[in-house]
Amino acid sequence: LIFDRYEGSFCKSQRHGYGEYFFADGSCDAEWVTRIPKSFIQNLIVRYYKGEYSSGAKHGYGVFVYRDETRFEGTFTNNVKEGQGIMYYSDGSKYVGDYHFGMMDGQGEYVWPNGVKFIGEWRADERHGFGQMYFSDNEPAYRARWEHDQRVFD
Protein backbone atom coordinates (compact mmCIF):
# COMPACT_ATOMS: atom_id res chain seq x y z
CA LEU A 1 0.00 0.00 0.00
CA ILE A 2 1.13 3.53 -0.82
CA PHE A 3 0.09 6.35 1.50
CA ASP A 4 0.57 10.10 1.62
CA ARG A 5 3.53 11.03 3.80
CA TYR A 6 4.51 14.23 5.61
CA GLU A 7 7.98 14.99 6.94
CA GLY A 8 8.38 18.22 8.85
CA SER A 9 7.48 20.22 11.90
CA PHE A 10 4.17 20.23 13.78
CA CYS A 11 2.45 22.58 16.20
CA LYS A 12 -0.66 21.47 18.10
CA SER A 13 -0.89 18.32 15.94
CA GLN A 14 -1.00 20.30 12.68
CA ARG A 15 1.63 20.84 9.97
CA HIS A 16 3.32 24.10 10.85
CA GLY A 17 6.65 25.57 9.74
CA TYR A 18 8.67 23.83 7.06
CA GLY A 19 7.80 20.42 5.73
CA GLU A 20 7.50 18.10 2.76
CA TYR A 21 4.25 16.35 1.77
CA PHE A 22 4.53 13.33 -0.51
CA PHE A 23 1.28 12.34 -2.22
CA ALA A 24 0.41 8.75 -3.02
CA ASP A 25 1.01 8.09 -6.70
CA GLY A 26 -1.91 5.70 -7.15
CA SER A 27 -4.89 5.98 -9.47
CA CYS A 28 -7.80 8.33 -8.88
CA ASP A 29 -11.35 7.24 -9.59
CA ALA A 30 -13.17 10.58 -9.26
CA GLU A 31 -15.23 10.28 -12.42
CA TRP A 32 -18.39 9.33 -10.52
CA VAL A 33 -18.24 12.55 -8.47
CA THR A 34 -17.27 15.14 -11.04
CA ARG A 35 -18.12 13.68 -14.44
CA ILE A 36 -14.73 15.01 -15.52
CA PRO A 37 -12.65 12.53 -17.53
CA LYS A 38 -10.54 10.41 -15.24
CA SER A 39 -7.36 11.16 -17.24
CA PHE A 40 -7.85 14.89 -16.62
CA ILE A 41 -8.26 14.35 -12.88
CA GLN A 42 -5.20 12.09 -12.74
CA ASN A 43 -3.03 14.75 -14.37
CA LEU A 44 -4.09 17.30 -11.76
CA ILE A 45 -3.27 15.16 -8.77
CA VAL A 46 -0.31 16.51 -6.92
CA ARG A 47 2.69 14.25 -6.78
CA TYR A 48 4.79 16.34 -4.41
CA TYR A 49 4.73 19.49 -2.26
CA LYS A 50 7.74 20.97 -0.50
CA GLY A 51 7.43 24.21 1.40
CA GLU A 52 6.07 26.14 4.33
CA TYR A 53 2.99 25.34 6.40
CA SER A 54 0.97 27.26 8.96
CA SER A 55 -1.70 25.62 11.11
CA GLY A 56 -1.75 22.59 8.81
CA ALA A 57 -2.14 24.57 5.56
CA LYS A 58 0.34 25.36 2.81
CA HIS A 59 1.27 28.93 3.71
CA GLY A 60 4.32 30.83 2.47
CA TYR A 61 6.75 29.71 -0.22
CA GLY A 62 6.45 26.25 -1.70
CA VAL A 63 6.93 24.03 -4.73
CA PHE A 64 4.02 21.94 -6.04
CA VAL A 65 4.71 19.20 -8.60
CA TYR A 66 1.73 17.64 -10.39
CA ARG A 67 1.59 14.09 -11.74
CA ASP A 68 2.12 15.32 -15.33
CA GLU A 69 5.30 17.14 -14.14
CA THR A 70 3.67 20.59 -14.28
CA ARG A 71 5.37 22.54 -11.49
CA PHE A 72 4.36 25.63 -9.51
CA GLU A 73 6.90 27.60 -7.50
CA GLY A 74 5.59 30.48 -5.45
CA THR A 75 3.58 31.62 -2.48
CA PHE A 76 0.53 30.07 -0.87
CA THR A 77 -2.05 31.41 1.56
CA ASN A 78 -4.18 28.79 3.31
CA ASN A 79 -3.50 26.10 0.67
CA VAL A 80 -4.17 28.45 -2.28
CA LYS A 81 -1.69 29.98 -4.76
CA GLU A 82 -1.61 33.67 -3.80
CA GLY A 83 0.87 36.41 -4.70
CA GLN A 84 3.85 35.81 -6.99
CA GLY A 85 4.50 32.51 -8.71
CA ILE A 86 5.88 30.64 -11.68
CA MET A 87 4.02 27.78 -13.34
CA TYR A 88 6.05 25.50 -15.60
CA TYR A 89 3.57 23.46 -17.66
CA SER A 90 4.41 19.98 -18.91
CA ASP A 91 3.82 21.09 -22.53
CA GLY A 92 6.68 23.61 -22.23
CA SER A 93 4.61 26.73 -21.67
CA LYS A 94 5.28 28.96 -18.66
CA TYR A 95 3.49 31.67 -16.67
CA VAL A 96 5.32 34.14 -14.43
CA GLY A 97 3.27 36.61 -12.46
CA ASP A 98 0.51 37.30 -9.98
CA TYR A 99 -1.92 34.76 -8.56
CA HIS A 100 -5.13 35.45 -6.68
CA PHE A 101 -7.42 32.73 -5.28
CA GLY A 102 -5.29 30.12 -7.07
CA MET A 103 -5.63 31.67 -10.53
CA MET A 104 -3.51 33.85 -12.80
CA ASP A 105 -4.77 37.28 -11.78
CA GLY A 106 -2.97 40.64 -12.04
CA GLN A 107 0.19 41.26 -14.07
CA GLY A 108 1.84 38.32 -15.74
CA GLU A 109 3.76 36.87 -18.65
CA TYR A 110 2.66 33.69 -20.43
CA VAL A 111 4.94 32.00 -22.96
CA TRP A 112 3.56 29.26 -25.22
CA PRO A 113 5.76 26.30 -26.28
CA ASN A 114 6.30 27.90 -29.72
CA GLY A 115 7.81 31.01 -28.10
CA VAL A 116 4.86 33.35 -28.65
CA LYS A 117 4.17 35.32 -25.49
CA PHE A 118 1.70 37.66 -23.86
CA ILE A 119 2.67 40.23 -21.23
CA GLY A 120 -0.17 42.04 -19.54
CA GLU A 121 -3.21 41.84 -17.31
CA TRP A 122 -4.94 38.65 -16.22
CA ARG A 123 -8.17 37.93 -14.38
CA ALA A 124 -9.34 34.49 -13.29
CA ASP A 125 -6.90 32.60 -15.57
CA GLU A 126 -7.82 34.68 -18.64
CA ARG A 127 -6.18 37.59 -20.45
CA HIS A 128 -8.29 40.52 -19.30
CA GLY A 129 -7.23 44.16 -19.65
CA PHE A 130 -4.34 45.53 -21.67
CA GLY A 131 -1.45 43.47 -22.90
CA GLN A 132 1.23 43.03 -25.52
CA MET A 133 1.61 39.99 -27.75
CA TYR A 134 5.07 39.05 -29.02
CA PHE A 135 6.15 36.84 -31.90
CA SER A 136 8.43 33.89 -31.13
CA ASP A 137 11.49 35.99 -32.09
CA ASN A 138 10.50 38.40 -29.27
CA GLU A 139 9.45 41.11 -31.73
CA PRO A 140 6.25 42.95 -30.69
CA ALA A 141 3.19 41.73 -32.58
CA TYR A 142 0.44 44.02 -31.24
CA ARG A 143 -0.90 45.69 -28.13
CA ALA A 144 -4.57 45.16 -27.43
CA ARG A 145 -7.33 45.11 -24.86
CA TRP A 146 -8.65 41.72 -23.81
CA GLU A 147 -11.87 40.56 -22.19
CA HIS A 148 -12.32 36.97 -21.04
CA ASP A 149 -9.32 35.82 -23.09
CA GLN A 150 -10.67 37.40 -26.30
CA ARG A 151 -9.07 40.33 -28.11
CA VAL A 152 -11.42 43.35 -28.15
CA PHE A 153 -11.70 45.42 -31.31
CA ASP A 154 -13.00 48.90 -30.50
Coordinates of N, CA, C and O in Angstrom, one line a residue:
L1 N 0.8 -1.2 0.0 CA 0.0 0.0 0.0 C 0.9 1.2 0.0 O 1.9 1.3 0.7
I2 N 0.4 2.3 -0.8 CA 1.1 3.5 -0.8 C 0.3 4.6 -0.1 O -0.9 4.7 -0.4
F3 N 0.8 5.3 0.8 CA 0.1 6.3 1.5 C 0.8 7.7 1.3 O 1.9 7.8 1.0
D4 N 0.0 8.8 1.5 CA 0.6 10.1 1.6 C 1.5 10.1 2.8 O 1.3 9.4 3.8
R5 N 2.6 11.0 2.7 CA 3.5 11.0 3.8 C 4.0 12.5 4.0 O 4.2 13.2 3.1
Y6 N 4.0 12.9 5.3 CA 4.5 14.2 5.6 C 5.7 14.1 6.5 O 5.8 13.3 7.4
E7 N 6.8 14.9 6.1 CA 8.0 15.0 6.9 C 8.2 16.5 7.2 O 8.4 17.3 6.3
G8 N 8.1 16.8 8.5 CA 8.4 18.2 8.8 C 7.9 18.5 10.3 O 7.6 17.6 11.0
S9 N 7.8 19.8 10.5 CA 7.5 20.2 11.9 C 6.0 20.3 12.1 O 5.2 20.5 11.2
F10 N 5.6 20.2 13.4 CA 4.2 20.2 13.8 C 4.0 21.2 14.9 O 5.0 21.5 15.7
C11 N 2.8 21.8 15.1 CA 2.5 22.6 16.2 C 1.0 22.3 16.5 O 0.1 22.4 15.6
K12 N 0.7 21.8 17.7 CA -0.7 21.5 18.1 C -1.3 20.4 17.1 O -2.4 20.6 16.7
S13 N -0.5 19.4 16.8 CA -0.9 18.3 15.9 C -1.2 18.7 14.5 O -1.9 18.0 13.8
Q14 N -0.8 19.9 14.1 CA -1.0 20.3 12.7 C 0.3 20.6 12.0 O 1.3 21.1 12.7
R15 N 0.4 20.5 10.7 CA 1.6 20.8 10.0 C 1.8 22.3 10.2 O 0.9 23.1 10.0
H16 N 3.0 22.7 10.6 CA 3.3 24.1 10.9 C 4.8 24.3 10.7 O 5.6 23.6 11.3
G17 N 5.2 25.3 10.0 CA 6.6 25.6 9.7 C 7.0 25.0 8.4 O 6.3 25.1 7.4
Y18 N 8.2 24.4 8.3 CA 8.7 23.8 7.1 C 8.4 22.3 7.0 O 8.6 21.6 8.0
G19 N 8.0 21.8 5.9 CA 7.8 20.4 5.7 C 7.7 20.0 4.3 O 7.6 20.8 3.4
E20 N 7.7 18.7 4.1 CA 7.5 18.1 2.8 C 6.3 17.1 2.8 O 6.2 16.3 3.7
Y21 N 5.4 17.2 1.8 CA 4.3 16.4 1.8 C 4.4 15.5 0.5 O 4.4 16.1 -0.6
F22 N 4.4 14.2 0.6 CA 4.5 13.3 -0.5 C 3.2 12.7 -0.7 O 2.6 12.0 0.2
F23 N 2.6 12.9 -1.9 CA 1.3 12.3 -2.2 C 1.4 10.9 -2.8 O 2.3 10.6 -3.5
A24 N 0.5 10.1 -2.5 CA 0.4 8.8 -3.0 C 0.3 8.9 -4.5 O -0.4 9.7 -5.0
D25 N 1.0 8.0 -5.2 CA 1.0 8.1 -6.7 C 0.1 7.0 -7.3 O 0.4 6.5 -8.4
G26 N -1.0 6.7 -6.6 CA -1.9 5.7 -7.2 C -2.9 6.3 -8.1 O -2.9 7.5 -8.4
S27 N -3.9 5.5 -8.5 CA -4.9 6.0 -9.5 C -6.0 6.8 -8.7 O -6.1 6.6 -7.5
C28 N -6.7 7.5 -9.5 CA -7.8 8.3 -8.9 C -9.1 8.0 -9.6 O -9.1 8.2 -10.8
D29 N -10.1 7.5 -8.9 CA -11.4 7.2 -9.6 C -12.4 8.3 -9.1 O -13.3 8.0 -8.3
A30 N -12.3 9.5 -9.7 CA -13.2 10.6 -9.3 C -14.3 10.8 -10.3 O -15.1 11.7 -10.1
E31 N -14.3 10.0 -11.3 CA -15.2 10.3 -12.4 C -16.7 10.3 -11.9 O -17.5 11.1 -12.4
W32 N -17.0 9.4 -11.0 CA -18.4 9.3 -10.5 C -18.8 10.6 -9.8 O -20.0 10.9 -9.7
V33 N -17.9 11.3 -9.2 CA -18.2 12.5 -8.5 C -18.3 13.8 -9.4 O -19.3 14.5 -9.3
T34 N -17.4 13.9 -10.3 CA -17.3 15.1 -11.0 C -17.7 15.1 -12.5 O -18.0 16.1 -13.1
R35 N -17.8 13.9 -13.0 CA -18.1 13.7 -14.4 C -17.0 14.3 -15.3 O -17.3 14.6 -16.5
I36 N -15.9 14.5 -14.8 CA -14.7 15.0 -15.5 C -13.9 13.8 -15.9 O -13.8 12.9 -15.1
P37 N -13.4 13.7 -17.1 CA -12.7 12.5 -17.5 C -11.6 12.2 -16.5 O -10.8 13.0 -16.0
K38 N -11.5 10.9 -16.2 CA -10.5 10.4 -15.2 C -9.1 10.8 -15.6 O -8.3 11.2 -14.7
S39 N -8.7 10.8 -16.9 CA -7.4 11.2 -17.2 C -7.1 12.6 -16.9 O -5.9 12.9 -16.5
F40 N -8.0 13.5 -17.0 CA -7.8 14.9 -16.6 C -7.6 15.0 -15.1 O -6.7 15.7 -14.7
I41 N -8.4 14.3 -14.3 CA -8.3 14.3 -12.9 C -6.9 13.8 -12.5 O -6.2 14.4 -11.7
Q42 N -6.5 12.7 -13.1 CA -5.2 12.1 -12.7 C -4.0 13.0 -13.0 O -3.1 13.1 -12.3
N43 N -4.1 13.8 -14.1 CA -3.0 14.8 -14.4 C -3.0 15.9 -13.4 O -1.9 16.6 -13.2
L44 N -4.1 16.2 -12.7 CA -4.1 17.3 -11.8 C -3.7 16.9 -10.4 O -3.4 17.7 -9.5
I45 N -3.6 15.6 -10.1 CA -3.3 15.2 -8.8 C -1.8 15.5 -8.5 O -0.9 15.4 -9.3
V46 N -1.6 16.1 -7.3 CA -0.3 16.5 -6.9 C 0.5 15.3 -6.6 O 0.1 14.4 -5.8
R47 N 1.7 15.3 -7.1 CA 2.7 14.3 -6.8 C 3.5 14.6 -5.6 O 3.9 13.8 -4.8
Y48 N 3.8 15.9 -5.4 CA 4.8 16.3 -4.4 C 4.6 17.8 -4.0 O 4.3 18.6 -4.9
Y49 N 4.7 18.1 -2.7 CA 4.7 19.5 -2.3 C 5.9 19.6 -1.3 O 6.1 18.8 -0.4
K50 N 6.7 20.7 -1.4 CA 7.7 21.0 -0.5 C 7.7 22.5 -0.2 O 7.7 23.3 -1.1
G51 N 7.5 22.8 1.1 CA 7.4 24.2 1.4 C 7.0 24.5 2.8 O 7.0 23.6 3.7
E52 N 6.5 25.7 3.0 CA 6.1 26.1 4.3 C 4.6 25.8 4.6 O 3.8 25.8 3.7
Y53 N 4.3 25.6 5.9 CA 3.0 25.3 6.4 C 2.7 26.3 7.6 O 3.6 26.7 8.3
S54 N 1.4 26.6 7.8 CA 1.0 27.3 9.0 C -0.4 26.7 9.4 O -1.3 26.6 8.5
S55 N -0.5 26.2 10.6 CA -1.7 25.6 11.1 C -2.2 24.5 10.2 O -3.4 24.4 9.9
G56 N -1.4 23.7 9.6 CA -1.7 22.6 8.8 C -2.0 22.9 7.3 O -2.2 22.0 6.5
A57 N -1.9 24.2 6.9 CA -2.1 24.6 5.6 C -0.9 25.0 4.9 O 0.0 25.6 5.5
K58 N -0.8 24.8 3.6 CA 0.3 25.4 2.8 C 0.3 26.9 2.9 O -0.8 27.5 2.6
H59 N 1.3 27.5 3.4 CA 1.3 28.9 3.7 C 2.7 29.5 3.7 O 3.5 29.1 4.5
G60 N 3.0 30.3 2.7 CA 4.3 30.8 2.5 C 4.8 30.3 1.2 O 4.1 29.9 0.3
Y61 N 6.1 30.2 1.0 CA 6.8 29.7 -0.2 C 6.7 28.2 -0.3 O 7.0 27.5 0.7
G62 N 6.4 27.7 -1.5 CA 6.5 26.3 -1.7 C 6.6 25.9 -3.2 O 6.4 26.7 -4.0
V63 N 6.8 24.6 -3.4 CA 6.9 24.0 -4.7 C 5.9 22.9 -4.8 O 6.0 22.0 -4.0
F64 N 5.1 22.9 -5.8 CA 4.0 21.9 -6.0 C 4.4 21.2 -7.3 O 4.5 21.9 -8.4
V65 N 4.5 19.9 -7.4 CA 4.7 19.2 -8.6 C 3.5 18.3 -8.8 O 3.2 17.5 -8.0
Y66 N 2.9 18.4 -10.0 CA 1.7 17.6 -10.4 C 2.2 16.3 -11.1 O 3.3 16.2 -11.5
R67 N 1.3 15.4 -11.2 CA 1.6 14.1 -11.7 C 2.1 14.2 -13.2 O 3.0 13.5 -13.5
D68 N 1.6 15.2 -14.0 CA 2.1 15.3 -15.3 C 3.4 16.1 -15.4 O 3.8 16.5 -16.5
E69 N 4.0 16.4 -14.3 CA 5.3 17.1 -14.1 C 5.1 18.7 -14.3 O 6.1 19.4 -14.3
T70 N 3.9 19.2 -14.4 CA 3.7 20.6 -14.3 C 4.1 21.0 -12.9 O 3.9 20.3 -11.9
R71 N 4.8 22.1 -12.8 CA 5.4 22.5 -11.5 C 5.0 24.0 -11.2 O 5.2 24.9 -12.0
F72 N 4.6 24.3 -10.0 CA 4.4 25.6 -9.5 C 5.4 25.9 -8.4 O 5.5 25.2 -7.5
E73 N 6.0 27.1 -8.5 CA 6.9 27.6 -7.5 C 6.4 29.0 -7.1 O 6.3 29.9 -8.0
G74 N 6.1 29.2 -5.9 CA 5.6 30.5 -5.4 C 5.0 30.5 -4.1 O 5.2 29.5 -3.3
T75 N 4.1 31.5 -3.8 CA 3.6 31.6 -2.5 C 2.1 31.1 -2.4 O 1.4 31.1 -3.4
F76 N 1.8 30.6 -1.2 CA 0.5 30.1 -0.9 C 0.0 30.8 0.3 O 0.7 31.2 1.2
T77 N -1.3 30.9 0.4 CA -2.0 31.4 1.6 C -3.2 30.4 1.8 O -4.0 30.2 1.0
N78 N -3.1 29.8 3.0 CA -4.2 28.8 3.3 C -4.5 27.8 2.2 O -5.6 27.7 1.7
N79 N -3.4 27.1 1.7 CA -3.5 26.1 0.7 C -3.8 26.6 -0.7 O -4.0 25.8 -1.6
V80 N -3.8 27.9 -1.0 CA -4.2 28.4 -2.3 C -3.0 29.3 -2.8 O -2.4 30.0 -2.1
K81 N -2.7 29.1 -4.1 CA -1.7 30.0 -4.8 C -2.1 31.4 -4.6 O -3.2 31.8 -5.0
E82 N -1.3 32.3 -4.1 CA -1.6 33.7 -3.8 C -0.3 34.5 -3.8 O 0.6 34.2 -3.1
G83 N -0.3 35.6 -4.6 CA 0.9 36.4 -4.7 C 1.7 36.1 -6.0 O 1.1 35.8 -7.0
Q84 N 3.0 36.1 -5.8 CA 3.9 35.8 -7.0 C 4.1 34.3 -7.2 O 4.2 33.6 -6.2
G85 N 4.2 33.9 -8.4 CA 4.5 32.5 -8.7 C 4.9 32.3 -10.1 O 4.7 33.1 -11.0
I86 N 5.5 31.1 -10.4 CA 5.9 30.6 -11.7 C 5.3 29.3 -11.9 O 5.5 28.4 -11.1
M87 N 4.6 29.1 -13.0 CA 4.0 27.8 -13.3 C 4.7 27.3 -14.6 O 4.7 28.0 -15.6
Y88 N 5.4 26.1 -14.5 CA 6.1 25.5 -15.6 C 5.2 24.3 -16.0 O 5.0 23.4 -15.3
Y89 N 4.5 24.5 -17.2 CA 3.6 23.5 -17.7 C 4.3 22.3 -18.4 O 5.4 22.5 -19.0
S90 N 3.8 21.1 -18.3 CA 4.4 20.0 -18.9 C 4.5 20.1 -20.4 O 5.4 19.4 -21.0
D91 N 3.7 20.9 -21.1 CA 3.8 21.1 -22.5 C 4.9 22.1 -22.9 O 5.1 22.3 -24.1
G92 N 5.6 22.7 -21.9 CA 6.7 23.6 -22.2 C 6.3 25.1 -22.1 O 7.1 25.9 -22.2
S93 N 5.0 25.3 -21.9 CA 4.6 26.7 -21.7 C 4.9 27.1 -20.2 O 5.2 26.3 -19.4
K94 N 4.9 28.5 -20.0 CA 5.3 29.0 -18.7 C 4.5 30.3 -18.4 O 4.3 31.1 -19.3
Y95 N 4.1 30.4 -17.1 CA 3.5 31.7 -16.7 C 4.3 32.2 -15.5 O 4.6 31.4 -14.6
V96 N 4.6 33.5 -15.5 CA 5.3 34.1 -14.4 C 4.5 35.4 -14.1 O 4.3 36.2 -14.9
G97 N 4.0 35.4 -12.8 CA 3.3 36.6 -12.5 C 2.4 36.4 -11.2 O 2.7 35.6 -10.3
D98 N 1.4 37.2 -11.2 CA 0.5 37.3 -10.0 C -0.5 36.2 -10.0 O -1.1 35.8 -11.0
Y99 N -0.8 35.7 -8.8 CA -1.9 34.8 -8.6 C -2.8 35.3 -7.5 O -2.4 36.0 -6.5
H100 N -4.1 35.1 -7.7 CA -5.1 35.4 -6.7 C -6.2 34.4 -6.6 O -6.7 33.9 -7.7
F101 N -6.5 33.8 -5.5 CA -7.4 32.7 -5.3 C -7.1 31.5 -6.2 O -7.9 30.9 -6.7
G102 N -5.8 31.3 -6.3 CA -5.3 30.1 -7.1 C -5.2 30.3 -8.6 O -4.9 29.3 -9.3
M103 N -5.6 31.4 -9.1 CA -5.6 31.7 -10.5 C -4.7 32.8 -11.0 O -4.3 33.6 -10.2
M104 N -4.3 32.8 -12.2 CA -3.5 33.9 -12.8 C -4.4 35.1 -12.7 O -5.5 35.1 -13.3
D105 N -3.9 36.1 -12.0 CA -4.8 37.3 -11.8 C -3.9 38.5 -11.4 O -3.2 38.4 -10.4
G106 N -3.9 39.5 -12.2 CA -3.0 40.6 -12.0 C -2.0 40.7 -13.2 O -2.4 40.4 -14.4
Q107 N -0.8 41.1 -13.0 CA 0.2 41.3 -14.1 C 0.9 39.9 -14.2 O 1.3 39.3 -13.3
G108 N 1.1 39.6 -15.5 CA 1.8 38.3 -15.7 C 2.3 38.2 -17.2 O 1.9 38.9 -18.1
E109 N 3.2 37.2 -17.3 CA 3.8 36.9 -18.6 C 3.5 35.4 -18.9 O 3.9 34.6 -18.1
Y110 N 2.9 35.1 -20.0 CA 2.7 33.7 -20.4 C 3.4 33.4 -21.7 O 3.3 34.2 -22.7
V111 N 4.2 32.4 -21.8 CA 4.9 32.0 -23.0 C 4.5 30.6 -23.4 O 4.5 29.7 -22.6
W112 N 4.0 30.5 -24.7 CA 3.6 29.3 -25.2 C 4.8 28.5 -25.7 O 5.9 29.0 -25.9
P113 N 4.6 27.1 -25.9 CA 5.8 26.3 -26.3 C 6.4 26.8 -27.6 O 7.6 26.6 -27.7
N114 N 5.7 27.4 -28.5 CA 6.3 27.9 -29.7 C 7.0 29.2 -29.6 O 7.6 29.8 -30.5
G115 N 7.1 29.8 -28.4 CA 7.8 31.0 -28.1 C 7.0 32.3 -28.2 O 7.4 33.3 -27.8
V116 N 5.8 32.2 -28.6 CA 4.9 33.4 -28.6 C 4.5 33.7 -27.2 O 4.3 32.8 -26.4
K117 N 4.5 35.0 -26.9 CA 4.2 35.3 -25.5 C 3.2 36.5 -25.4 O 3.1 37.3 -26.3
F118 N 2.6 36.6 -24.2 CA 1.7 37.7 -23.9 C 2.2 38.2 -22.5 O 2.4 37.5 -21.6
I119 N 2.3 39.5 -22.5 CA 2.7 40.2 -21.2 C 1.6 41.2 -21.0 O 1.3 42.1 -21.8
G120 N 0.9 41.1 -19.8 CA -0.2 42.0 -19.5 C -1.0 41.6 -18.4 O -0.6 41.0 -17.4
E121 N -2.3 42.0 -18.4 CA -3.2 41.8 -17.3 C -4.0 40.5 -17.5 O -4.4 40.2 -18.5
W122 N -4.2 39.9 -16.3 CA -4.9 38.6 -16.2 C -6.0 38.8 -15.2 O -5.9 39.5 -14.2
R123 N -7.1 38.1 -15.4 CA -8.2 37.9 -14.4 C -8.8 36.5 -14.5 O -9.2 36.1 -15.5
A124 N -8.7 35.8 -13.4 CA -9.3 34.5 -13.3 C -8.9 33.6 -14.4 O -9.7 32.9 -15.1
D125 N -7.5 33.5 -14.6 CA -6.9 32.6 -15.6 C -7.1 33.0 -17.0 O -6.9 32.2 -17.9
E126 N -7.6 34.2 -17.3 CA -7.8 34.7 -18.6 C -7.1 36.0 -18.9 O -7.0 36.8 -17.9
R127 N -6.7 36.3 -20.1 CA -6.2 37.6 -20.4 C -7.4 38.5 -20.3 O -8.4 38.3 -20.9
H128 N -7.2 39.6 -19.5 CA -8.3 40.5 -19.3 C -7.7 41.9 -18.9 O -7.1 42.0 -17.9
G129 N -7.9 42.8 -19.8 CA -7.2 44.2 -19.7 C -6.3 44.4 -20.8 O -6.4 43.8 -21.9
F130 N -5.3 45.2 -20.6 CA -4.3 45.5 -21.7 C -3.1 44.6 -21.6 O -2.7 44.2 -20.5
G131 N -2.6 44.3 -22.8 CA -1.4 43.5 -22.9 C -0.8 43.5 -24.2 O -1.4 44.0 -25.2
Q132 N 0.4 43.0 -24.3 CA 1.2 43.0 -25.5 C 1.5 41.6 -25.9 O 2.0 40.8 -25.1
M133 N 1.2 41.3 -27.2 CA 1.6 40.0 -27.8 C 2.9 40.1 -28.4 O 3.3 41.2 -29.0
Y134 N 3.8 39.1 -28.4 CA 5.1 39.1 -29.0 C 5.2 37.8 -29.9 O 4.7 36.7 -29.5
F135 N 5.8 38.0 -31.1 CA 6.2 36.8 -31.9 C 7.2 36.0 -31.2 O 7.9 36.4 -30.3
S136 N 7.5 34.8 -31.7 CA 8.4 33.9 -31.1 C 9.9 34.4 -31.2 O 10.7 34.0 -30.4
D137 N 10.1 35.4 -32.1 CA 11.5 36.0 -32.1 C 11.6 37.2 -31.1 O 12.5 37.9 -31.2
N138 N 10.6 37.4 -30.3 CA 10.5 38.4 -29.3 C 10.2 39.8 -29.8 O 10.3 40.8 -29.1
E139 N 9.9 39.8 -31.1 CA 9.5 41.1 -31.7 C 8.0 41.4 -31.4 O 7.2 40.5 -31.4
P140 N 7.6 42.6 -31.0 CA 6.3 42.9 -30.7 C 5.3 42.7 -31.9 O 5.6 43.0 -33.0
A141 N 4.2 42.0 -31.6 CA 3.2 41.7 -32.6 C 2.1 42.8 -32.5 O 1.9 43.5 -33.5
Y142 N 1.5 43.0 -31.4 CA 0.4 44.0 -31.2 C 0.1 44.2 -29.8 O 0.3 43.3 -29.0
R143 N -0.4 45.4 -29.5 CA -0.9 45.7 -28.1 C -2.4 45.8 -28.3 O -2.9 46.3 -29.2
A144 N -3.1 45.2 -27.3 CA -4.6 45.2 -27.4 C -5.2 45.1 -26.1 O -4.6 44.9 -25.0
R145 N -6.5 45.3 -26.1 CA -7.3 45.1 -24.9 C -8.0 43.8 -25.0 O -8.4 43.4 -26.1
W146 N -8.1 43.1 -23.9 CA -8.7 41.7 -23.8 C -9.8 41.7 -22.8 O -9.7 42.3 -21.8
E147 N -10.8 40.9 -23.1 CA -11.9 40.6 -22.2 C -12.1 39.1 -22.3 O -12.4 38.5 -23.4
H148 N -12.1 38.4 -21.1 CA -12.3 37.0 -21.0 C -11.5 36.2 -22.1 O -12.1 35.3 -22.8
D149 N -10.3 36.5 -22.2 CA -9.3 35.8 -23.1 C -9.6 36.1 -24.6 O -9.0 35.4 -25.4
Q150 N -10.4 37.0 -24.9 CA -10.7 37.4 -26.3 C -10.2 38.8 -26.6 O -10.4 39.7 -25.8
R151 N -9.5 39.0 -27.7 CA -9.1 40.3 -28.1 C -10.3 41.2 -28.4 O -11.2 40.7 -29.1
V152 N -10.3 42.4 -27.9 CA -11.4 43.3 -28.1 C -11.0 44.3 -29.2 O -10.0 45.0 -29.2
F153 N -11.9 44.4 -30.2 CA -11.7 45.4 -31.3 C -12.7 46.6 -31.1 O -13.9 46.4 -31.2
D154 N -12.1 47.7 -30.7 CA -13.0 48.9 -30.5 C -13.3 49.6 -31.8 O -12.6 49.7 -32.7

